[in-house]
Each structure stands twice: as structure tokens, then as C-alpha cells.
XYZ file of C-alpha atoms in Angstrom:
266
model
C 14.505 -2.941 0.045
C 11.364 -1.093 1.073
C 8.113 -1.985 -0.708
C 5.273 0.555 -0.640
C 1.793 -0.950 -0.976
C -1.723 0.479 -1.162
C -4.261 -0.777 1.377
C -7.484 -2.495 0.369
C -10.885 -0.838 0.520
C -12.465 -3.984 1.927
C -10.924 -5.341 5.109
C -11.176 -8.379 7.329
C -13.025 -8.047 10.624
C -11.173 -6.767 13.665
C -9.523 -9.494 15.674
C -9.842 -10.591 19.285
C -6.519 -9.126 20.299
C -5.984 -6.214 22.662
C -7.309 -2.816 21.565
C -5.190 -0.440 19.525
C -1.997 0.922 21.073
C -1.317 3.724 18.658
C 2.074 4.499 20.171
C 3.261 0.945 19.437
C 2.827 1.201 15.646
C 5.864 1.391 13.386
C 7.100 4.839 12.315
C 6.433 6.405 15.724
C 7.045 9.849 14.269
C 3.508 9.582 12.866
C 1.838 9.076 16.261
C 0.603 12.663 16.598
C -0.816 12.757 13.077
C -2.417 9.326 13.520
C -4.087 10.466 16.721
C -5.476 13.559 14.998
C -6.978 11.540 12.131
C -8.328 8.871 14.475
C -9.999 11.492 16.675
C -11.524 13.250 13.660
C -12.815 10.009 12.145
C -14.352 8.691 15.364
C -15.970 12.069 16.122
C -17.461 12.289 12.621
C -18.894 8.768 12.702
C -20.248 9.064 16.254
C -21.954 12.427 15.677
C -23.857 12.103 12.403
C -24.214 8.846 10.514
C -25.589 10.415 7.330
C -22.873 13.044 7.203
C -20.247 10.398 7.851
C -21.598 8.238 5.036
C -21.329 11.174 2.650
C -17.824 12.187 3.750
C -16.523 8.625 3.534
C -18.261 7.982 0.199
C -20.111 4.909 1.440
C -23.121 3.335 -0.206
C -26.212 2.430 1.789
C -25.016 -1.162 1.892
C -21.823 -0.096 3.658
C -23.545 1.868 6.405
C -22.254 -0.638 8.951
C -18.718 0.606 8.353
C -19.618 3.804 10.208
C -20.425 1.946 13.428
C -17.153 0.056 13.045
C -15.255 3.353 12.913
C -16.949 4.553 16.101
C -15.415 1.609 18.004
C -11.863 1.989 16.678
C -10.344 2.760 20.081
C -11.842 -0.299 21.785
C -12.100 -2.851 18.975
C -9.820 -5.861 18.904
C -6.786 -5.798 16.653
C -4.878 -8.140 14.400
C -1.757 -7.756 12.227
C -2.261 -5.351 9.344
C -1.231 -8.114 6.962
C -4.385 -9.969 8.029
C -6.648 -6.906 7.973
C -5.991 -5.970 4.348
C -7.717 -8.190 1.785
C -8.530 -8.049 -1.922
C -6.823 -9.024 -5.162
C -3.313 -7.799 -4.364
C -3.270 -9.323 -0.896
C -4.811 -12.576 -2.122
C -1.983 -12.887 -4.642
C 0.610 -11.963 -2.018
C -0.877 -14.555 0.397
C 1.271 -13.655 3.387
C -0.128 -16.482 5.516
C 1.324 -19.176 3.258
C 4.880 -17.799 3.183
C 7.586 -19.735 4.970
C 9.099 -18.297 8.139
C 12.037 -16.609 6.425
C 9.836 -14.930 3.810
C 7.423 -13.759 6.532
C 10.310 -12.156 8.395
C 11.333 -10.358 5.230
C 7.742 -9.205 4.755
C 7.589 -7.717 8.244
C 10.705 -5.628 7.661
C 10.278 -4.634 4.017
C 6.545 -4.071 3.397
C 4.913 -0.739 4.232
C 1.174 -0.269 3.625
C -0.035 3.294 3.116
C -3.317 4.252 4.771
C -5.669 7.200 5.015
C -6.038 6.576 8.754
C -2.559 5.462 9.839
C -0.324 7.151 7.261
C 1.601 3.915 6.805
C 1.963 0.688 8.785
C 4.044 -2.447 8.568
C 2.240 -5.735 8.038
C 3.008 -6.861 11.590
C 1.492 -3.766 13.216
C -1.705 -4.597 15.086
C -4.663 -2.469 13.977
C -8.468 -2.732 14.032
C -10.556 -2.962 10.874
C -11.596 0.489 9.631
C -12.945 2.432 6.677
C -11.171 5.627 5.632
C -9.476 6.021 2.268
C -6.761 8.529 1.402
C -9.215 10.404 -0.824
C -11.419 11.375 2.142
C -11.659 14.971 3.367
C -12.291 14.790 7.111
C -13.654 17.710 9.152
C -10.733 18.959 11.224
C -7.943 17.544 9.062
C -9.017 18.339 5.523
C -8.018 16.186 2.567
C -5.992 13.282 3.944
C -3.606 13.102 0.985
C -2.499 16.656 1.741
C -2.656 16.199 5.526
C -0.151 13.349 5.484
C 2.472 15.053 3.293
C 4.299 16.888 6.064
C 4.490 14.070 8.651
C 5.327 11.497 5.972
C 8.083 13.727 4.572
C 9.649 13.709 8.035
C 9.682 9.933 8.573
C 9.930 8.348 5.136
C 13.535 9.209 4.209
C 14.730 7.362 7.319
C 12.355 4.461 6.625
C 13.656 4.224 3.063
C 17.254 4.085 4.248
C 19.861 3.815 1.514
C 18.313 0.915 -0.419
C 15.811 0.331 -3.179
C 12.261 1.645 -2.802
C 9.723 -0.368 -4.815
C 6.605 1.777 -5.151
C 3.461 -0.232 -5.913
C 0.954 2.298 -4.559
C -2.114 3.505 -6.411
C -2.314 7.189 -7.350
C -4.443 8.220 -4.347
C -1.725 7.017 -1.966
C 1.239 8.477 -3.833
C -0.236 11.880 -2.915
C 0.792 11.331 0.713
C 4.510 10.986 -0.043
C 6.633 11.412 -3.140
C 10.305 10.478 -2.872
C 12.758 13.247 -3.671
C 16.430 13.602 -4.429
C 18.636 10.594 -3.771
C 15.682 8.528 -2.503
C 13.827 9.154 -5.767
C 16.809 7.908 -7.752
C 16.608 4.619 -5.827
C 12.844 4.339 -6.360
C 11.110 2.227 -8.991
C 7.379 2.557 -9.646
C 5.629 -0.254 -11.467
C 2.817 -0.189 -14.000
C 1.247 -3.462 -15.113
C 0.097 -3.624 -18.733
C -2.228 -6.290 -20.074
C -1.177 -7.308 -23.585
C -3.690 -8.713 -26.076
C -3.389 -9.418 -29.783
C -6.497 -8.230 -31.643
C -6.670 -8.798 -35.405
C -2.934 -9.367 -35.462
C -2.157 -6.142 -33.609
C -0.915 -6.009 -30.027
C -2.931 -3.769 -27.759
C -1.922 -2.873 -24.230
C -4.110 -1.549 -21.449
C -4.101 -1.055 -17.703
C -6.664 -3.403 -16.163
C -7.324 -3.263 -12.421
C -7.356 -7.031 -11.834
C -4.122 -7.684 -13.734
C -2.487 -4.669 -12.092
C -3.316 -5.686 -8.528
C -2.776 -9.423 -8.920
C 0.564 -9.001 -10.673
C 1.833 -6.579 -8.046
C 0.914 -9.064 -5.343
C 2.748 -11.839 -7.177
C 5.806 -9.660 -7.717
C 6.094 -8.958 -4.004
C 5.532 -12.597 -3.115
C 8.147 -13.815 -5.600
C 10.717 -11.304 -4.316
C 10.082 -12.361 -0.714
C 10.245 -16.085 -1.484
C 13.427 -15.677 -3.522
C 15.041 -13.607 -0.784
C 15.943 -11.095 -3.474
C 17.618 -7.892 -2.313
C 18.148 -5.685 -5.356
C 20.086 -2.568 -4.420
C 18.735 -0.242 -7.088
C 16.129 -0.099 -9.882
C 18.495 -1.424 -12.543
C 19.220 -4.503 -10.444
C 15.493 -4.904 -9.742
C 14.804 -5.102 -13.480
C 17.281 -7.963 -13.806
C 15.888 -9.766 -10.765
C 12.318 -9.548 -12.074
C 13.379 -10.841 -15.477
C 15.178 -13.748 -13.792
C 11.902 -14.471 -11.969
C 10.127 -14.747 -15.316
C 8.518 -11.314 -15.688
C 8.498 -9.326 -18.921
C 9.841 -5.941 -17.873
C 10.403 -2.823 -19.942
C 12.345 0.019 -18.344
C 14.617 2.934 -19.084
C 16.702 5.004 -16.722
C 15.216 8.476 -16.067
C 16.438 11.204 -18.375
C 17.105 13.530 -15.425
C 18.607 12.974 -11.998
C 16.368 13.030 -8.961
C 13.603 11.114 -10.716
C 12.302 7.593 -10.009
C 12.487 4.794 -12.527
C 9.263 3.721 -14.204
C 8.932 0.021 -14.957
C 6.305 -1.597 -17.167
C 5.531 -5.236 -16.421
C 3.680 -6.790 -19.352
C 1.299 -9.708 -18.757
C -1.008 -11.700 -21.018
C -2.971 -13.538 -18.350
C -3.094 -14.314 -14.633
C -3.691 -17.846 -13.382
């Protein structure tokens, strides 16, 4: 099983480990593209702070992120699973997993990134600021930039098993599974259910969406679940206590779409 995750906008500080070794990251077929984006981002941030702030969409209060990007080649690193923070990663809580679940996390989780394309949670990276929606001078829109290199490496990364796609829309732009891989892919939408005046109303709420996705991944890792396809995933999630609504795609070559319905998150 391969689980595709979005990154977090906010990130932990860079670690005290050795500086980035870009050639040592997972999916080595992305090294050239990663180097191009890294060079473009560092050059932008080192040359013109105001321009960089505009390109990256940063508020005045986040101006310090620009200086952080300038030092990406020399900054300390730490595992990506420690760099990414926020609601989803708080719910996933990688640090508290037992050894077996952590091993499963290192092999099955893939975090998409505007800067790196995608990394595994054990890959050592510095803290950075560059979302997939950014349009960098020299590379253009990153969602479009990553499509070709990701199309070359992702089918092999996906293998012949289930792909659980929990990415947000900005990151799905970088790679969309096709053909046989798409048929083994399940994307998840989390719906918050409320009863108002006796009528159920459902909505997509960011907190519930992110927290539930983090819990889903954690529960699958802890259980050691290895569903082989989307239909089996539905049964596994129901056994884990989730309310799941799903139908097989009407046409071949399409991913499954699963709705997980929640009423509250503790």
C-alpha cells in the first residue's frame, strides 16, 4: 500500500543534522527536477525579498521564511516526518508509533511537495516554504512543472498494490494516476455530518478533513492493515470503526472515491 499525503504549510525548524544531500532522497529519478526547483527558489529568495514574498504568497509576518529558503543548501536537516506539522500530522503522530508501525510508515507514506516533488517520511530535509501553487521564475507553475518527472517515477513507486490518495487538490495537480494504477487508487473525502432541525446536513470542513485523514493513516499503520485494492480498503476501514460510503467507478481506468462520514473529532 502506498499512501499519498499533502505536506503542511507550517513546518518545524530545520534540525541539527548534516545539510541536505539531494541525491540521497527517495525517488532518485526526481533529483534533476528537485535541483532545478531548489536552485530557482534559493535564487529568488536571495535576490529580492519583496519579490520573493509576493511569489511565495507570504504575509509580512512570514517574511522570515524567505531567509530560511536562502539557507536551504546549508541548513541542518531532519526526517520529513518531523518537519511536517499541522492538524493531519498531529493526528498521525508518527513519533508515538511503535517500531513496527514506524517501519510501515517509512515504506508506505509519500508526502507530496512543491519543492521536492515527493519524499518519504524518513528522508532528511531542511525546513522550507514553497507550496505547489507557487509559480517560480525559471520553472513556472510547480503543479505543471512536476507532472512530467512525477509521471516517470510514480508508476514504479505505486507498484502493483493499493494507492490511498489523501492529497489536497493543489497536490493532485502534480500527478494523477492513470490506467491500471488508477483502478487501484482510492481517494478519500471526509464529510462532517450534523443534524439541524431534524435534517442531516453534510459539509467538508478543513479541520475534520485533515484530522480524520491523519487518524485513518495512523489506524492503518497500527493495525498493520494491507488492503490490496479499494474494495478491501473499504472493508478494513469499516472494521476499524469508520463510516464509509463508496461505489466502484462506472468506467474502467478511474479511481474509487470514498466518503468517510464523521460527526466529531476528539
